[in-house]
Coordinates of C-alpha atoms in Angstrom, one line a residue:
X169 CA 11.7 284.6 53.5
X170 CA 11.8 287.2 50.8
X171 CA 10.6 290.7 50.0
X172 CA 6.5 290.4 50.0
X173 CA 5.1 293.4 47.8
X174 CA 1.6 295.0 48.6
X175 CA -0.7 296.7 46.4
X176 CA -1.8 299.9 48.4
X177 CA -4.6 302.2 46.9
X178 CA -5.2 305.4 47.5
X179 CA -7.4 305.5 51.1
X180 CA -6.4 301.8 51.8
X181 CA -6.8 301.9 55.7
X182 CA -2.6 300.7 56.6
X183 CA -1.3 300.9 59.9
X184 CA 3.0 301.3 61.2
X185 CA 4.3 298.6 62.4
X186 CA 7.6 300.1 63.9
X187 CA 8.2 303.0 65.9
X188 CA 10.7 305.5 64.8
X189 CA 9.9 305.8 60.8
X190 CA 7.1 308.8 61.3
X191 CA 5.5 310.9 63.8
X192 CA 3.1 308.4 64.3
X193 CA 3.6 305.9 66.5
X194 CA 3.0 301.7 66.1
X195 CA 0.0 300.6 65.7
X196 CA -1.1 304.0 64.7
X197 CA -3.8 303.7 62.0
X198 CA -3.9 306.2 58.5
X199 CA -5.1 306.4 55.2
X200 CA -2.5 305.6 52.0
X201 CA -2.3 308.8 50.3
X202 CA 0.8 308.1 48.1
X203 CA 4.1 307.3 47.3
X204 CA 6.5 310.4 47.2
X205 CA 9.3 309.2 45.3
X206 CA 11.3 312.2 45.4
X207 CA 11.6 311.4 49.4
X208 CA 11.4 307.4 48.6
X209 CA 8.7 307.7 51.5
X210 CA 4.6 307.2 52.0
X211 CA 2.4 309.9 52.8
X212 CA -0.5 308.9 54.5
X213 CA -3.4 310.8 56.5
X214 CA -3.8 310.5 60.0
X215 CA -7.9 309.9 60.0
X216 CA -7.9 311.3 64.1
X217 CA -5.5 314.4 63.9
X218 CA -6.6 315.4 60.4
X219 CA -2.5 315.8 59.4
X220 CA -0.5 313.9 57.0
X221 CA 2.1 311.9 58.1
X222 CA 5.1 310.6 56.2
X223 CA 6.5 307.0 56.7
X224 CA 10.0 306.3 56.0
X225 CA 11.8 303.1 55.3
X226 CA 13.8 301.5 58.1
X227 CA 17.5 300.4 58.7
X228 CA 16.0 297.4 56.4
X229 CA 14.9 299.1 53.7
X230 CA 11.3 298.6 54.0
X231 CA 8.5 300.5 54.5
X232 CA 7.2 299.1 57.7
X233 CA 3.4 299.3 56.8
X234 CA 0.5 296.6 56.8
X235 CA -2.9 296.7 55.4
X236 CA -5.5 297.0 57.3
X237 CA -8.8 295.7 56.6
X238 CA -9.3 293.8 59.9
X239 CA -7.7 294.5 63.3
X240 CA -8.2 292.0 66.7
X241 CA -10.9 293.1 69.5
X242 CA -7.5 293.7 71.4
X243 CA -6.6 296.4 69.3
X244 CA -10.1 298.0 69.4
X245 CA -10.1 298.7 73.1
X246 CA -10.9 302.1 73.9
X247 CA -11.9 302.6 70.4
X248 CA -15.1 303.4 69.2
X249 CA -15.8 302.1 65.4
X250 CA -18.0 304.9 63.6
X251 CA -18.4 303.1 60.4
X252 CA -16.9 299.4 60.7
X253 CA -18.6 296.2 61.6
X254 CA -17.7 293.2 63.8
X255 CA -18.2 290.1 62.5
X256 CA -18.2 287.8 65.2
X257 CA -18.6 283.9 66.0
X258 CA -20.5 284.5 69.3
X259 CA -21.0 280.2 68.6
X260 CA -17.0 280.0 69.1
X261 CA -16.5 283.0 72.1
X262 CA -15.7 281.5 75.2
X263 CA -14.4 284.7 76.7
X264 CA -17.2 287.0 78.0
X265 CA -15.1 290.2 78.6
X266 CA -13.8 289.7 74.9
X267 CA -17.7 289.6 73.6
X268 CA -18.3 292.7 75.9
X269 CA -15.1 294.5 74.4
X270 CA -16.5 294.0 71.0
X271 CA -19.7 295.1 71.3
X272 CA -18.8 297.9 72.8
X273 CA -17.0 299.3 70.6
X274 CA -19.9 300.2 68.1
X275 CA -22.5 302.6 68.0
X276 CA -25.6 301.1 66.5
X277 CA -26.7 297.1 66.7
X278 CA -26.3 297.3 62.6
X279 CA -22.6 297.3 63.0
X280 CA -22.8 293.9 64.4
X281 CA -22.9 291.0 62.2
X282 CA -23.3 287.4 63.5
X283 CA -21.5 284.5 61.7
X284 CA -22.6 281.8 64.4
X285 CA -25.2 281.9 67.3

C-alpha cells in the first residue's frame, strides 16, 4: 500500500493514532492548527485541556493522525457530545446497551437524528 495524503484544514477535528509522538495520548482527540515546518511537525489544540499539542512523525515517517469527522459509540463512552449528533439506525440495532451508550451521550433529544425506525 502506498503513502495516502490528507487534506487537513485549519480546526479539522483529527485524532493520534500512536502513542509516543506527543503529549497526548492515542485516541486523544484535537483541533488541526498547522503545519510547523521548521519542526516538520503538527500543532494542534487540545479542545479539553485548552493547550497546544505538537504531533511528531514516527520511526516511519508519518504523521500518525486521522480525520475525525465520525468516531464509534465505543469510543464515545464516558463522553458527553456538547455539539455533535448521533445518527443512528435504531431499525438495524440489535444491541440494547449500545443504543443506551449512544443516547446517553448527548445532552438534548435534537442531537439525535434517526435514519431508520
Amino acid at each position: 500500500m502506498g503513502t495516502t495524503y490528507v487534506d487537513v484544514n485549519v480546526g479539522s477535528p483529527i485524532f493520534i493514532i500512536q502513542n509516543g509522538v506527543s503529549l497526548a495520548s492515542n485516541d486523544t482527540p484535537l483541533m488541526f492548527k498547522n503545519y510547523n515546518a521548521e519542526q516538520d511537525c503538527i500543532e494542534c489544540m487540545d479542545p479539553v485541556k485548552k493547550v497546544m499539542i505538537q504531533v511528531q512523525r514516527n520511526l516511519k515517517g508519518e504523521l500518525p493522525i486521522v480525520v475525525g469527522f465520525a468516531r464509534t459509540i465505543h469510543k464515545f463512552q464516558g463522553d458527553t457530545m456538547d455539539d455533535d449528533a448521533i445518527a443512528m439506525n435504531f431499525n438495524g440495532s440489535r444491541d440494547l446497551n449500545l443504543v443506551y451508550t449512544a443516547l446517553s451521550r448527548v445532552k438534548s433529544m435534537n442531537q439525535i437524528v434517526a435514519l431508520e425506525l
